[in-house]
Amino acid sequence: MHDDIYWMKLALTLAQRAANHGEVPVGAVLVRDDTLIGEGQNCPIAHHDASAHAEIQALRAAGQRLGNYRLPNTRLYVTLEPCVMCAGAIIHARIDTVIFGAFDSKAGACGSVFNLLPSDSRFNHRTNCHGGILSIECAEILRQFFRARRTGFQQSSYSESIQP
């Protein structure tokens, strides 16, 4: 039986793939009964789709695999605290538990900025949420990505007109 660390490491591998493609490095895996049923990595740039976050990609993959958009009895592992959009999709998909790595102090919807998971009783489904699993590794991949982008911006010909 795999543990939270195992699944988060798999999500980190997907986050690295996203970074390798120039996308913000976030990865997600969806698990039911200790079996991977969906995975995703950030790809809004490649797909020209603002909703192509890692969590949404994992939910879409699992829905296609299982033939149902409702995904009860599942755990979603994601390297960054989900945003409001992803939290809404997680609720509608009936995900049981979200386990995330790094906290998102700018857009997090699991307590950092918004508290949609699990405390908002106005929803008809409640999703448990736990953060901080491999938080150092999950935050570091994001730090490295944005540091490299800032360095690239400073070296580009646009550095005087565009400030990151």
CSV table of C-alpha atoms in Angstrom, one decimal:
chain,number,residue,atom,x,y,z
A,1,MET,CA,0.0,0.0,0.0
A,2,HIS,CA,1.3,3.4,-1.0
A,3,ASP,CA,1.4,6.3,1.4
A,4,ASP,CA,0.9,10.1,1.0
A,5,ILE,CA,4.7,10.6,0.3
A,6,TYR,CA,4.6,8.2,-2.6
A,7,TRP,CA,1.7,9.9,-4.3
A,8,MET,CA,3.1,13.4,-3.7
A,9,LYS,CA,6.4,12.3,-5.2
A,10,LEU,CA,4.5,11.2,-8.3
A,11,ALA,CA,2.7,14.6,-8.4
A,12,LEU,CA,6.2,16.3,-8.1
A,13,THR,CA,7.3,14.3,-11.2
A,14,LEU,CA,4.4,15.7,-13.1
A,15,ALA,CA,5.2,19.2,-11.8
A,16,GLN,CA,8.7,18.9,-13.2
A,17,ARG,CA,7.3,17.8,-16.6
A,18,ALA,CA,5.2,21.0,-16.6
A,19,ALA,CA,8.2,23.1,-15.8
A,20,ASN,CA,10.1,21.4,-18.6
A,21,HIS,CA,7.4,22.6,-21.0
A,22,GLY,CA,7.5,26.2,-19.7
A,23,GLU,CA,4.3,25.8,-17.6
A,24,VAL,CA,4.0,26.7,-13.9
A,25,PRO,CA,5.2,23.5,-12.2
A,26,VAL,CA,2.1,22.0,-10.6
A,27,GLY,CA,1.3,18.3,-10.7
A,28,ALA,CA,-1.7,16.3,-9.5
A,29,VAL,CA,-2.7,12.6,-9.1
A,30,LEU,CA,-6.1,11.2,-8.3
A,31,VAL,CA,-6.2,7.9,-6.4
A,32,ARG,CA,-8.9,5.4,-5.5
A,33,ASP,CA,-8.3,2.3,-3.5
A,34,ASP,CA,-4.5,2.8,-3.8
A,35,THR,CA,-4.8,2.9,-7.6
A,36,LEU,CA,-3.9,5.8,-9.8
A,37,ILE,CA,-7.0,6.8,-11.8
A,38,GLY,CA,-6.0,10.2,-13.1
A,39,GLU,CA,-3.1,12.5,-13.4
A,40,GLY,CA,-2.4,15.9,-14.7
A,41,GLN,CA,0.1,18.7,-14.9
A,42,ASN,CA,-0.4,22.4,-15.5
A,43,CYS,CA,-0.8,23.1,-19.3
A,44,PRO,CA,-2.8,26.3,-19.8
A,45,ILE,CA,-0.2,27.8,-22.1
A,46,ALA,CA,0.1,24.7,-24.3
A,47,HIS,CA,-3.7,24.1,-24.4
A,48,HIS,CA,-4.6,27.8,-24.7
A,49,ASP,CA,-7.0,27.0,-21.8
A,50,ALA,CA,-7.1,29.0,-18.6
A,51,SER,CA,-8.8,26.0,-16.9
A,52,ALA,CA,-6.0,23.5,-17.7
A,53,HIS,CA,-4.6,23.4,-14.2
A,54,ALA,CA,-3.1,20.1,-13.0
A,55,GLU,CA,-6.1,19.3,-10.8
A,56,ILE,CA,-8.6,19.8,-13.6
A,57,GLN,CA,-6.5,17.7,-15.9
A,58,ALA,CA,-6.4,14.9,-13.3
A,59,LEU,CA,-10.2,15.1,-12.8
A,60,ARG,CA,-10.8,15.0,-16.6
A,61,ALA,CA,-8.5,12.0,-17.0
A,62,ALA,CA,-10.2,10.1,-14.2
A,63,GLY,CA,-13.7,11.0,-15.5
A,64,GLN,CA,-12.8,9.7,-18.9
A,65,ARG,CA,-11.3,6.5,-17.5
A,66,LEU,CA,-14.2,5.8,-15.2
A,67,GLY,CA,-17.0,7.1,-17.5
A,68,ASN,CA,-18.3,9.5,-14.8
A,69,TYR,CA,-17.6,13.0,-13.7
A,70,ARG,CA,-18.4,12.1,-10.1
A,71,LEU,CA,-15.3,10.6,-8.4
A,72,PRO,CA,-16.3,9.7,-4.9
A,73,ASN,CA,-14.0,7.7,-2.6
A,74,THR,CA,-10.9,9.4,-4.1
A,75,ARG,CA,-7.9,11.3,-2.8
A,76,LEU,CA,-6.3,14.1,-4.9
A,77,TYR,CA,-2.6,14.8,-4.4
A,78,VAL,CA,-1.5,18.2,-5.7
A,79,THR,CA,1.8,20.0,-5.3
A,80,LEU,CA,0.2,23.4,-4.7
A,81,GLU,CA,-2.8,24.3,-2.7
A,82,PRO,CA,-5.8,24.4,-5.1
A,83,CYS,CA,-7.2,27.7,-6.4
A,84,VAL,CA,-10.9,28.7,-6.2
A,85,MET,CA,-11.6,27.3,-9.7
A,86,CYS,CA,-10.0,24.0,-8.9
A,87,ALA,CA,-11.8,23.8,-5.5
A,88,GLY,CA,-15.1,24.2,-7.3
A,89,ALA,CA,-14.3,21.4,-9.7
A,90,ILE,CA,-13.2,19.2,-6.7
A,91,ILE,CA,-16.4,19.8,-4.9
A,92,HIS,CA,-18.5,19.0,-8.0
A,93,ALA,CA,-16.5,15.8,-8.7
A,94,ARG,CA,-17.2,14.7,-5.1
A,95,ILE,CA,-13.5,14.2,-4.2
A,96,ASP,CA,-13.2,12.9,-0.6
A,97,THR,CA,-9.8,14.3,0.3
A,98,VAL,CA,-7.3,16.8,-1.1
A,99,ILE,CA,-3.7,16.5,0.0
A,100,PHE,CA,-1.4,19.3,-1.1
A,101,GLY,CA,2.2,20.2,-0.7
A,102,ALA,CA,2.9,23.9,-0.8
A,103,PHE,CA,0.5,26.6,0.5
A,104,ASP,CA,-0.5,29.3,-1.9
A,105,SER,CA,-0.6,32.7,-0.1
A,106,LYS,CA,-2.0,34.4,-3.2
A,107,ALA,CA,-4.8,32.2,-4.4
A,108,GLY,CA,-5.1,29.2,-2.1
A,109,ALA,CA,-8.7,27.9,-1.5
A,110,CYS,CA,-7.9,25.5,1.3
A,111,GLY,CA,-7.4,28.0,4.0
A,112,SER,CA,-4.5,30.3,2.9
A,113,VAL,CA,-6.7,32.9,1.2
A,114,PHE,CA,-10.1,31.3,0.8
A,115,ASN,CA,-11.5,28.5,2.9
A,116,LEU,CA,-13.7,26.5,0.5
A,117,LEU,CA,-12.4,23.1,1.4
A,118,PRO,CA,-13.7,21.8,3.7
A,119,SER,CA,-15.3,24.4,5.9
A,120,ASP,CA,-17.9,26.0,3.7
A,121,SER,CA,-21.2,24.4,4.8
A,122,ARG,CA,-23.2,26.0,1.9
A,123,PHE,CA,-21.9,23.3,-0.5
A,124,ASN,CA,-23.7,20.0,-0.7
A,125,HIS,CA,-20.4,18.1,-0.6
A,126,ARG,CA,-17.6,18.5,1.9
A,127,THR,CA,-14.0,17.6,0.9
A,128,ASN,CA,-11.4,17.1,3.5
A,129,CYS,CA,-8.2,19.0,3.0
A,130,HIS,CA,-4.6,18.5,4.4
A,131,GLY,CA,-1.6,20.6,3.4
A,132,GLY,CA,2.1,20.5,3.9
A,133,ILE,CA,3.0,17.1,2.5
A,134,LEU,CA,6.6,17.5,1.1
A,135,SER,CA,5.9,21.2,1.3
A,136,ILE,CA,9.6,22.1,1.0
A,137,GLU,CA,10.1,20.1,-2.2
A,138,CYS,CA,6.8,21.4,-3.6
A,139,ALA,CA,7.7,25.0,-2.8
A,140,GLU,CA,11.2,24.7,-4.1
A,141,ILE,CA,10.2,23.6,-7.6
A,142,LEU,CA,8.0,26.7,-7.8
A,143,ARG,CA,10.8,29.0,-6.5
A,144,GLN,CA,13.3,27.6,-9.0
A,145,PHE,CA,10.9,28.0,-11.9
A,146,PHE,CA,10.0,31.6,-11.1
A,147,ARG,CA,13.6,32.5,-10.3
A,148,ALA,CA,14.6,31.2,-13.7
A,149,ARG,CA,11.8,33.2,-15.4
A,150,ARG,CA,12.8,36.4,-13.6
A,151,THR,CA,16.4,35.9,-14.7
A,152,GLY,CA,15.3,35.2,-18.2
A,153,PHE,CA,13.2,38.4,-18.2
A,154,GLN,CA,16.1,40.4,-16.9
A,155,GLN,CA,18.4,39.1,-19.7
A,156,SER,CA,15.8,39.6,-22.5
A,157,SER,CA,15.5,42.6,-24.7
A,158,TYR,CA,12.2,43.4,-22.9
A,159,SER,CA,13.8,43.8,-19.5
A,160,GLU,CA,13.4,47.5,-19.5
A,161,SER,CA,9.7,47.6,-20.5
A,162,ILE,CA,8.4,44.5,-18.7
A,163,GLN,CA,8.9,44.1,-15.0
A,164,PRO,CA,8.1,40.6,-13.6
